[in-house]
XYZ file of C-alpha atoms in Angstrom:
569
model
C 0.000 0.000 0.000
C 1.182 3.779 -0.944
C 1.722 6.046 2.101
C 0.912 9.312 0.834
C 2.962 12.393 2.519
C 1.381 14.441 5.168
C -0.845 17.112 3.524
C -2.460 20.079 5.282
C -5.168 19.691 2.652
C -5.728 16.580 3.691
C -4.975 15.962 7.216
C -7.940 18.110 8.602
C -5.247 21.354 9.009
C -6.447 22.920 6.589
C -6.260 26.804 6.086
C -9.978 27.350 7.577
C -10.108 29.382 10.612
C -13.443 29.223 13.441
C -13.388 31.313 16.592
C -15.729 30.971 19.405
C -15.328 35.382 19.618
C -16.993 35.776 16.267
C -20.430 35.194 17.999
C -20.242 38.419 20.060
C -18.201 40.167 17.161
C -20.500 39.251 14.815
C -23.659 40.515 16.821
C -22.094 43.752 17.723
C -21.402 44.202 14.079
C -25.070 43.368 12.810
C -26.786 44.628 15.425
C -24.749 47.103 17.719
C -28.047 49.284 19.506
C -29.669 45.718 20.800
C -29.399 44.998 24.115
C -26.883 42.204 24.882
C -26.713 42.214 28.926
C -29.350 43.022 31.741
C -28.245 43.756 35.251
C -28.566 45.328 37.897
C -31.163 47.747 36.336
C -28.862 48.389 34.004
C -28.975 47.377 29.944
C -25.749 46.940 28.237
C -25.907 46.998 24.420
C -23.545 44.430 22.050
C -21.837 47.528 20.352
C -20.655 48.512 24.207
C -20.014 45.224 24.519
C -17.858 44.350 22.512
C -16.047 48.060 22.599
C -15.569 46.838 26.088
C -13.747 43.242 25.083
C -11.589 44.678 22.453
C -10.285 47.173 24.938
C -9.876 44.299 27.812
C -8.187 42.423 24.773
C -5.645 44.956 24.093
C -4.666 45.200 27.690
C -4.323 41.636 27.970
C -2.663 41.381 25.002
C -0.121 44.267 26.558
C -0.092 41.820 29.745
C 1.881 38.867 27.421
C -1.480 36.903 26.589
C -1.727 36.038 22.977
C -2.291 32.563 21.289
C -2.553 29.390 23.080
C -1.912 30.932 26.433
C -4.184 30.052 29.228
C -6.173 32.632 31.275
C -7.854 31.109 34.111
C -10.876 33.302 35.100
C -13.020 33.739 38.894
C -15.722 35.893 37.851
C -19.422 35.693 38.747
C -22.064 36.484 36.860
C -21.721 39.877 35.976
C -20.834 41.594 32.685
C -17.297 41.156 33.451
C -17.031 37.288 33.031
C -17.942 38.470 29.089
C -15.675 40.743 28.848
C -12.394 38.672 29.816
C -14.267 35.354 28.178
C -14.578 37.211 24.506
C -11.739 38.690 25.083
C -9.361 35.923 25.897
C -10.981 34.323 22.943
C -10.205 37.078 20.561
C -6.346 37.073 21.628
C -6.731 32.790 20.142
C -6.114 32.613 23.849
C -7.660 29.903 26.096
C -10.045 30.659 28.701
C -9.808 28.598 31.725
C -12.606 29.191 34.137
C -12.917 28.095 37.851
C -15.244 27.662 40.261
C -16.002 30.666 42.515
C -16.290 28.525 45.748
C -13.265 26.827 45.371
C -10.629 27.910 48.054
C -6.732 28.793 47.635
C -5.261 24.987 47.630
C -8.027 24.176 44.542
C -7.030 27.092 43.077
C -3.540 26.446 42.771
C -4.124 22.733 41.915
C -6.090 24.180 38.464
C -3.914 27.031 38.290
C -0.597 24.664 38.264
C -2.639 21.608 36.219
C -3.849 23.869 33.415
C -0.868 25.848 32.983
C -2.246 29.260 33.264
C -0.795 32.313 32.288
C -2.057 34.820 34.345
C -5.291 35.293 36.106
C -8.187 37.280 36.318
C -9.994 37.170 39.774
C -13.354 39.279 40.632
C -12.822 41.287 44.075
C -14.743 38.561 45.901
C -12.436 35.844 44.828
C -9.154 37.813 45.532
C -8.839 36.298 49.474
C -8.451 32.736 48.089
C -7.321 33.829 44.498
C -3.974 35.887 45.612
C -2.450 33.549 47.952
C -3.462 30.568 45.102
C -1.456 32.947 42.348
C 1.115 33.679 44.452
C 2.177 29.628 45.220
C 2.075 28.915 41.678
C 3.191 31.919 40.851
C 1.167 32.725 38.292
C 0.467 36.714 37.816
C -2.935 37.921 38.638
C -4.963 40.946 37.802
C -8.128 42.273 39.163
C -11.721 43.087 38.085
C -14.717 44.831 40.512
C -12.214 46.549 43.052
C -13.109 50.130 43.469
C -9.672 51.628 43.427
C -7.249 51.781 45.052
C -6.558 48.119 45.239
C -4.563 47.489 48.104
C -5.577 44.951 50.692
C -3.690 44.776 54.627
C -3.018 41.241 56.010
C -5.077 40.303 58.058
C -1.883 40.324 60.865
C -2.979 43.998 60.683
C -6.468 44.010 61.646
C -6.318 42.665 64.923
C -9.686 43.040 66.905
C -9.048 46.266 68.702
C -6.685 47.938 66.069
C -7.995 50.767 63.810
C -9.144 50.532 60.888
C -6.562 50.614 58.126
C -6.182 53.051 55.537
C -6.146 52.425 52.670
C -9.527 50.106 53.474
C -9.904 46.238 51.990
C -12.321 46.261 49.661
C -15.882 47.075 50.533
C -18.037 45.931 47.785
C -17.943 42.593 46.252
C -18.877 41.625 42.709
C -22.582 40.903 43.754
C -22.416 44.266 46.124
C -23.131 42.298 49.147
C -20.645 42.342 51.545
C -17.205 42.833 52.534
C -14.504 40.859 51.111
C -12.291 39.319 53.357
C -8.596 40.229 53.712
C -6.146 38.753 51.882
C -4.356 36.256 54.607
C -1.754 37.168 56.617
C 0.428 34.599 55.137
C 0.969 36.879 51.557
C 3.411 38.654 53.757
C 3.731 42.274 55.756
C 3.496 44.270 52.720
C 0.310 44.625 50.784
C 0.449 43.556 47.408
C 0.013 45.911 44.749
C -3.297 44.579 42.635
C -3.453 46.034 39.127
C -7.189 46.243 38.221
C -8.042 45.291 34.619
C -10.199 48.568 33.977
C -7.651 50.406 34.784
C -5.164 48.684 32.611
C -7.978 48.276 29.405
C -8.329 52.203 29.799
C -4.987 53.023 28.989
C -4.294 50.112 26.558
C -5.388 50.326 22.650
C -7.681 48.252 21.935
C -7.894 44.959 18.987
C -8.948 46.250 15.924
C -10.338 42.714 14.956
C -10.372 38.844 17.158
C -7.342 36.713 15.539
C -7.971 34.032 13.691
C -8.164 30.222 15.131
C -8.240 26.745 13.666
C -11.709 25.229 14.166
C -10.029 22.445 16.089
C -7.611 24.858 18.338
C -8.776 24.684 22.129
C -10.855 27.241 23.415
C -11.687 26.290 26.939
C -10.526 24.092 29.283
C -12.848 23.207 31.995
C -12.646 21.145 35.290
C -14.362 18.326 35.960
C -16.077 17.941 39.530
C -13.588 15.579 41.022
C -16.283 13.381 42.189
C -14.538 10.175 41.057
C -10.525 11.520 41.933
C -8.518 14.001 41.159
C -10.434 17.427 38.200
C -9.309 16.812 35.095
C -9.379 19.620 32.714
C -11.457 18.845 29.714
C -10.482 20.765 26.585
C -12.910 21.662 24.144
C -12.819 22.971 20.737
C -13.791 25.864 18.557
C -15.789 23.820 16.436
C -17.840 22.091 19.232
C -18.767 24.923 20.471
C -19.970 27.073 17.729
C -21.347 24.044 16.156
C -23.253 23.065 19.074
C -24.461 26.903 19.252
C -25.792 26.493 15.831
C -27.347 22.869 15.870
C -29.496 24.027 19.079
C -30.685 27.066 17.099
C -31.461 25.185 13.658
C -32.730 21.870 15.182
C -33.782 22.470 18.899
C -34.782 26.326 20.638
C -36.365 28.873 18.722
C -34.487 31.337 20.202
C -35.294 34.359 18.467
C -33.365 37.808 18.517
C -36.233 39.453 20.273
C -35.750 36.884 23.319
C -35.049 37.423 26.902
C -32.958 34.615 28.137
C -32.555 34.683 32.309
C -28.982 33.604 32.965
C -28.764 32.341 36.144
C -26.673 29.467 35.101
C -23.002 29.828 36.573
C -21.207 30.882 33.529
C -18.073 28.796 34.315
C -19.735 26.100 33.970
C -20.099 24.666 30.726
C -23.831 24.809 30.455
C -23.783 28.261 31.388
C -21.527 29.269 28.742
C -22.620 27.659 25.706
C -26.898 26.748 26.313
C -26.937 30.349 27.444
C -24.313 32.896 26.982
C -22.993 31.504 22.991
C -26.439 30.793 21.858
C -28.022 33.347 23.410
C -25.100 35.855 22.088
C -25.238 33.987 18.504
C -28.817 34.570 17.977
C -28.738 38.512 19.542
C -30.922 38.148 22.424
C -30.720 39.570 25.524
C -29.528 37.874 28.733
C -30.554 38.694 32.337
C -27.171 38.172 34.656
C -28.115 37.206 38.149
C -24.597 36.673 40.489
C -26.004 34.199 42.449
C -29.295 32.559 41.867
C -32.146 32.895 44.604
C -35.269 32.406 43.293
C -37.443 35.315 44.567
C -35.034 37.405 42.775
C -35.020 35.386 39.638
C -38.933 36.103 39.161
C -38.347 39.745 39.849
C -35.818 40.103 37.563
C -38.007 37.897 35.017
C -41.155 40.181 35.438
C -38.957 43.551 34.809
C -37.064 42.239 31.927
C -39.948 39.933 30.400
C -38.063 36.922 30.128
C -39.188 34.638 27.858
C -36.616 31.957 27.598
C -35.800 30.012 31.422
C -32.612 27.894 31.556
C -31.711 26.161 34.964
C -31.338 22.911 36.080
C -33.835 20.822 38.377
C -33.056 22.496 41.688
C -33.604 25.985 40.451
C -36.656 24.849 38.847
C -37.801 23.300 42.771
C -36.838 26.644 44.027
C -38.889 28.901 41.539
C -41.438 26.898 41.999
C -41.427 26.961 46.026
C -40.961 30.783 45.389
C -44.102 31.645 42.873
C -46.072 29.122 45.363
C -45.351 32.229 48.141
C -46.154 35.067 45.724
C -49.179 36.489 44.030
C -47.113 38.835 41.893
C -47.573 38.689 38.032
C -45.243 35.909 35.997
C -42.788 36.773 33.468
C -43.877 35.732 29.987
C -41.537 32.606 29.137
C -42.231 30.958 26.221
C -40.388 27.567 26.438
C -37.894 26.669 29.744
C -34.837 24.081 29.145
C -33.508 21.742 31.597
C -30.308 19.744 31.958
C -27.344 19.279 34.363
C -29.858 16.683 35.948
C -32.693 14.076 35.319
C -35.847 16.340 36.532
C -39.228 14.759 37.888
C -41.909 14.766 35.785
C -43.671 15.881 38.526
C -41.506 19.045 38.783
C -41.877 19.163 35.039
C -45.620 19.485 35.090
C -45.930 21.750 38.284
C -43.476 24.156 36.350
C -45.653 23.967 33.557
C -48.414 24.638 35.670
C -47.498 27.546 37.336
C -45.445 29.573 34.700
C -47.391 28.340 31.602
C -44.043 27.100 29.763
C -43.263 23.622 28.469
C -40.070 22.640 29.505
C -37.605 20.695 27.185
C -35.160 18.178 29.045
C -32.148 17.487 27.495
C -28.638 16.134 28.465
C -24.862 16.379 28.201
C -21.568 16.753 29.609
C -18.814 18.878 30.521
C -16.556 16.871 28.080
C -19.341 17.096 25.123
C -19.260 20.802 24.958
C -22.097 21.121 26.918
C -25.305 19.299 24.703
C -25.949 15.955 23.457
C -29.501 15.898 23.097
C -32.873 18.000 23.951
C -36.002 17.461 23.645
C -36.676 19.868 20.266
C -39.178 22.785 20.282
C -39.873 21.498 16.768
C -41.677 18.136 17.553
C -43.560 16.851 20.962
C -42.071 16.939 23.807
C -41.886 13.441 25.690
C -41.644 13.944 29.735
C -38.983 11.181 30.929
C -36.829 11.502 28.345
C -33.565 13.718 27.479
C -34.759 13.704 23.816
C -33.268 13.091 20.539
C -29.400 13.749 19.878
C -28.519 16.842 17.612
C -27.549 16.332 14.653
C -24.026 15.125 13.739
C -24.186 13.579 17.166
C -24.426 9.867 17.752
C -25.770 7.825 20.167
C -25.493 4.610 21.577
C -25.932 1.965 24.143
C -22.998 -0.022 25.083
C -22.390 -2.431 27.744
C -21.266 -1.307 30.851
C -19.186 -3.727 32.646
C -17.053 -4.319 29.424
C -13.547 -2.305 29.330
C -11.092 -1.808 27.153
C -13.904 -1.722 23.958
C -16.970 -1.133 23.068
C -20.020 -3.693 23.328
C -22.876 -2.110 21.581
C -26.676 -3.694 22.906
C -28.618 -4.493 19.673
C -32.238 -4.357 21.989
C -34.496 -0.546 21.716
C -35.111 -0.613 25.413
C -32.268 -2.228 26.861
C -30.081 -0.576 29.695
C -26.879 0.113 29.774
C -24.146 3.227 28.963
C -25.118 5.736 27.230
C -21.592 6.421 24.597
C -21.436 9.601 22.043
C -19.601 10.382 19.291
C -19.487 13.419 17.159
C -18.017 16.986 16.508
C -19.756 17.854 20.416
C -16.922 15.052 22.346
C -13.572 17.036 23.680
C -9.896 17.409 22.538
C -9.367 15.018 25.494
C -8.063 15.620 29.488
C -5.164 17.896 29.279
C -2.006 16.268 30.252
C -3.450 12.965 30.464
C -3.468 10.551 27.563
C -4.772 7.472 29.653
C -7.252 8.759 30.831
C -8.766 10.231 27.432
C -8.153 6.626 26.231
C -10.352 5.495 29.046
C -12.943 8.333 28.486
C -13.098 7.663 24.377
C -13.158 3.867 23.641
C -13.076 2.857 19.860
C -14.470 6.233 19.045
C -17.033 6.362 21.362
C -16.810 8.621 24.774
C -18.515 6.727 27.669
C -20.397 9.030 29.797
C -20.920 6.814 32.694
C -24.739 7.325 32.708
C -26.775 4.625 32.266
C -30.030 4.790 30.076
C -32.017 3.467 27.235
C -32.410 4.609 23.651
C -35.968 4.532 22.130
C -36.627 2.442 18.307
C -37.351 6.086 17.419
C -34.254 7.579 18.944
C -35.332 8.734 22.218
C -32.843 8.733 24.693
C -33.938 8.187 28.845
C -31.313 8.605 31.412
C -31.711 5.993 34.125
C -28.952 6.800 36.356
C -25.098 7.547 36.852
C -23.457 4.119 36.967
C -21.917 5.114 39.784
C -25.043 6.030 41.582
C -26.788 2.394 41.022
C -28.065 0.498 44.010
C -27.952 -3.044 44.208
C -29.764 -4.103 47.347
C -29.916 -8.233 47.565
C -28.947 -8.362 43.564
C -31.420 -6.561 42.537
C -30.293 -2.727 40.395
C -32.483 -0.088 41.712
C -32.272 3.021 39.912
C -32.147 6.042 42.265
C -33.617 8.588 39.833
C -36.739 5.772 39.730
C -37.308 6.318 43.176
C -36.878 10.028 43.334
C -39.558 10.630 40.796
C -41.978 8.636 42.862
C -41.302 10.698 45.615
C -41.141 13.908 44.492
C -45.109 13.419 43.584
C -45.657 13.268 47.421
C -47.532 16.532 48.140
C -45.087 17.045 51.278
C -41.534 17.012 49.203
C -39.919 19.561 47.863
C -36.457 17.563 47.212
C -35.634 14.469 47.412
C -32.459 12.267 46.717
C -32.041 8.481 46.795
C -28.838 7.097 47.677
C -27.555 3.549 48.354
C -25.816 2.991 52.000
C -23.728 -0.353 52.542
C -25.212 -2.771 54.474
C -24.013 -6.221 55.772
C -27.366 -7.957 54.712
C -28.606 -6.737 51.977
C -25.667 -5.260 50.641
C -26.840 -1.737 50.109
C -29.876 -0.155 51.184
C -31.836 2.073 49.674
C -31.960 5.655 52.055
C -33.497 9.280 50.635
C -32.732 12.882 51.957
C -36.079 14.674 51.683
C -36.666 18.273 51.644
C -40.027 18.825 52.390
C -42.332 21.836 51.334
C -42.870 25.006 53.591
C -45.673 24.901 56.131
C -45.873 21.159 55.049
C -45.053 17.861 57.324
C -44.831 14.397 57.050
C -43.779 11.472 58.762
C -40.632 8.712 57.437
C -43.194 6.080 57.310
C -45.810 7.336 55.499
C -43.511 8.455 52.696
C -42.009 4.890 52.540
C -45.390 3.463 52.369
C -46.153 6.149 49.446
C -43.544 4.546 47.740
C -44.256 0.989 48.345
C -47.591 1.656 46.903
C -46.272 2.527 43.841
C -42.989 -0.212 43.338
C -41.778 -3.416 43.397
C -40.510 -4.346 46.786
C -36.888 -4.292 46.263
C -36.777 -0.786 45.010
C -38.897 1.561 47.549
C -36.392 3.543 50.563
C -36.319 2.036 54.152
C -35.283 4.942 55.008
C -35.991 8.315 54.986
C -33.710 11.072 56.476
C -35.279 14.951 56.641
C -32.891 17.653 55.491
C -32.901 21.701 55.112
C -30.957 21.302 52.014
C -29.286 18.720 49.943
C -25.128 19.205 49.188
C -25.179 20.346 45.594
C -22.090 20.584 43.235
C -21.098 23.580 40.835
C -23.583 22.733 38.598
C -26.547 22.204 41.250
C -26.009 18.514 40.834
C -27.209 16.571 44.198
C -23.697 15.201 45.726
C -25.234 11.865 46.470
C -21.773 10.870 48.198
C -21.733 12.969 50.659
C -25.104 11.890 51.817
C -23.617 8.315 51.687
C -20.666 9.223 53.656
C -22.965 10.881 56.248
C -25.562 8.782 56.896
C -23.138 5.542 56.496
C -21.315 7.153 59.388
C -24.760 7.346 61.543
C -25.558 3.891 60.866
């Protein structure tokens, strides 16, 4: 057989270029006087917008940052966290976001893992950011701080000492509190902070965002840890401008005229491409909330007129607890999406009920850039299910105890992994070439969630592998059991989780969150559910909580309630 020399018209280089910036650039051009941004009373319009971003890029771009580089990123949701996104984009830099509650050791581990260049840390993130920048020295700048930007350790502030002068900051990125001094252990000498403002106001700004290679990385986000140490999942131009267009041909109407409520943490991947890329693509307008509470959510949603709702199924439990305590007009949503979670029908339905939106479920993953597959505004909705994939994306069933390849199950119907492929699955887990040959088997990325795929292409999610119960060697689906219970007029939230247990194996406990004003009793819930499924599968026990652990995507952390209540038993 001829080997034929390597060919950049051949190999997939190629001379085609693809940049994730073009969808702000792009709006601002076609449509500079609409209004990209709500918040705080305020309306920010794409033309300022991305006047803004150029002028953060050129000061970045004066800082060192220019292709490739990585700029990790602690900003909330607030116009900022566009600004230094777009912006990092348009230098064909990478952005590298982290989550806001993680403290100064996680910092540093992301910080050192990914690389990064520099950083770019809201106000309110600066006590844990600093001392994290400093130990992997890694240069930092600042956004939020009302000048001047000089903190005193806290050695300083001792209880009966005097204030100092200059003051720590006051405000915080959400204006609601005091941030916390930078600790003691940065040293007696307060470290000069150069605030990005300052330094975009003085620098000149891009005249245009430089070009990319559709396959170049664009982001590199962290994955949860809840299986060992984050991994940083890179994803691509392509997937994400392609996913950004699939869910606006095939999937949401989103129309230009739209109100989309972000409320979504933006460093998360659902965040950033469901709502800020598509959103941003199509020229709608996006509400910014810094932290989601759901009174203020249907303010904000009444002022504005939202008409799109994105969340995932604990902010949908919360807006619904919320509306339940007001008689205060509704915003005027026309559809609501769902994902990051399997939601209850019943939650479904009561949403439904009380905002007059369907709401499309759909699923995906950090490493698939965020979407895999919705349930389309274009055909019927079916409740249960995650809906069909988007197009150019693939789905399959494999089975789950085989490693090493891929066993697809020939059976509509039949359980087992859910695997992907497409132009939506990641570059891979930086630094870490086993464990993207783990992730993506003969093609096919293994998601670790277990479900079933329709004859006509319907996709259900039964459960994270991980998650599964087996309780005398029987499987018992914990998502199964929540939807049950969350039709008990007394719950608000409930998660199922499997304990150990030297009879049965594991048994099958739930964490309930029950409704204001409402009460009811541990047996009469596990009867509820007996009622209503096979023996094997209902809880034996039922533990009352305030609130349920969440992750940074308002996941339920189902192992910490394991490794609580196993403790109790």
């Amino acid at each position: 057989m001829t080997r034929h020399a390597a060919d950049p018209a051949i190999d997939g280089t190629g001379y085609g270029m693809l940049s994730v910036a073009s969808i702000l650039a792009e709006s601002a051009t076609r449509a500079p006087d609409r209004v990209a941004l709500y918040f705080r009373g305020e309306a920010l319009s794409y033309g300022e917008l991305w006047s803004q971003t150029r002028a953060y890029a050129g000061a970045l771009r004066e800082l060192g940052i220019g292709r490739g580089d990585r700029v990790a990123v602690l900003i909330p949701n607030v116009p900022d966290f566009a600004r230094v996104y777009y912006a990092v984009l348009a230098l064909g830099a990478i952005v590298v976001p982290i989550h806001l509650l993680f403290k100064a050791n996680e910092i540093e581990y992301v910080l050192r893992d990914s690389g990064a260049d520099l950083v770019v840390a809201a106000s309110s993130s600066l006590a844990e950011a600093l001392p994290a920048a400093r130990d992997a020295a890694v240069d930092l700048v600042t956004v939020l701080a009302p000048p001047p930007v000089v903190y005193v350790p806290a050695a300083k502030t001792a209880a009966n000492a005097s204030p100092a002068t200059p003051a720590t900051i006051a405000t915080n990125a959400a204006g609601s509190g005091a941030t916390p001094p930078v600790a003691a252990a940065l040293g007696t000498e307060p470290p000069s902070i150069r605030r990005l403002e300052d330094l975009a106001g003085a620098a000149v700004p891009i005249a245009r965002h430089e070009p990319v290679r559709p396959m170049d990385a664009a982001t590199i986000l962290y994955t949860s840890g809840t299986t060992g140490t984050p991994k940083g999942s890179v994803g691509s131009h392509l997937a994400i401008v392609e996913q950004v267009h699939n869910s606006l041909i095939d999937s949401l109407d989103i129309l230009p005229d739209d109100v989309i409520f972000g409320g979504l943490p933006l460093f998360h991947t659902f965040g950033q491409t469901a709502v800020l890329n598509t959103g941003f693509r199509r020229g709608a307008a996006i509400i910014l909330l810094p932290k989601f509470d759901a009174a203020e959510a249907i303010e904000l949603m009444v002022l504005h007129r939202a008409t799109v709702f994105e969340g995932v199924p604990t902010m949908y439990i919360a807006l619904i607890e919320a509306a339940a305590a007001r008689v205060e007009a509704r915003p005027p949503l026309r559809f609501a999406v769902s994902g990051g979670a399997a939601l209850p029908v019943a939650v479904l339905e009561k949403f439904a009920e009380t905002f007059g939106a369907e709401v499309h479920e759909g699923y995906g993953l950090t490493e698939t850039s965020s979407t895999v597959s919705v349930n389309s505004r274009y055909e019927k909705t079916r409740p249960g299910t995650v809906g069909r994939p988007l197009w150019g994306v693939e789905v399959a069933v494999a089975e789950p105890e085989v490693e090493g390849r891929i066993e697809l199950l020939p059976d509509a119907g039949a359980v087992g992994e859910i695997v992907v492929r497409g132009y939506n699955v990641f570059n891979g887990y930086l630094g870490r070439p086993d464990a993207s040959a783990d992730a993506v088997v003969d093609g096919w990325l293994r998601t670790g969630d277990l479900g079933t795929l329709s004859a006509d292409g319907f996709i259900t999610i039964v459960d994270r592998k991980k998650d599964l119960i087996v309780r005398n060697g029987y499987n018992v689906y914990p998502t199964e059991v929540e939807a049950v219970l969350a039709r008990h007029a007394a719950v608000s939230m409930v998660a199922v989780f499997g304990v150990p247990d030297d009879v049965h194996g594991q048994e099958v406990h739930a964490a309930v969150v029950t409704r204001v004003g409402e009460t009811v009793e541990p047996n009469d819930l596990i009867a509820f559910a007996c009622e209503r499924m096979a023996a094997y599968k209902f809880p034996r026990v039922v533990h009352f909580v305030t609130e349920l652990p969440l992750g940074p995507s308002g996941k339920v952390l189902k192992r910490v309630l394991t490794e609580r209540f196993a403790a109790a038993v």
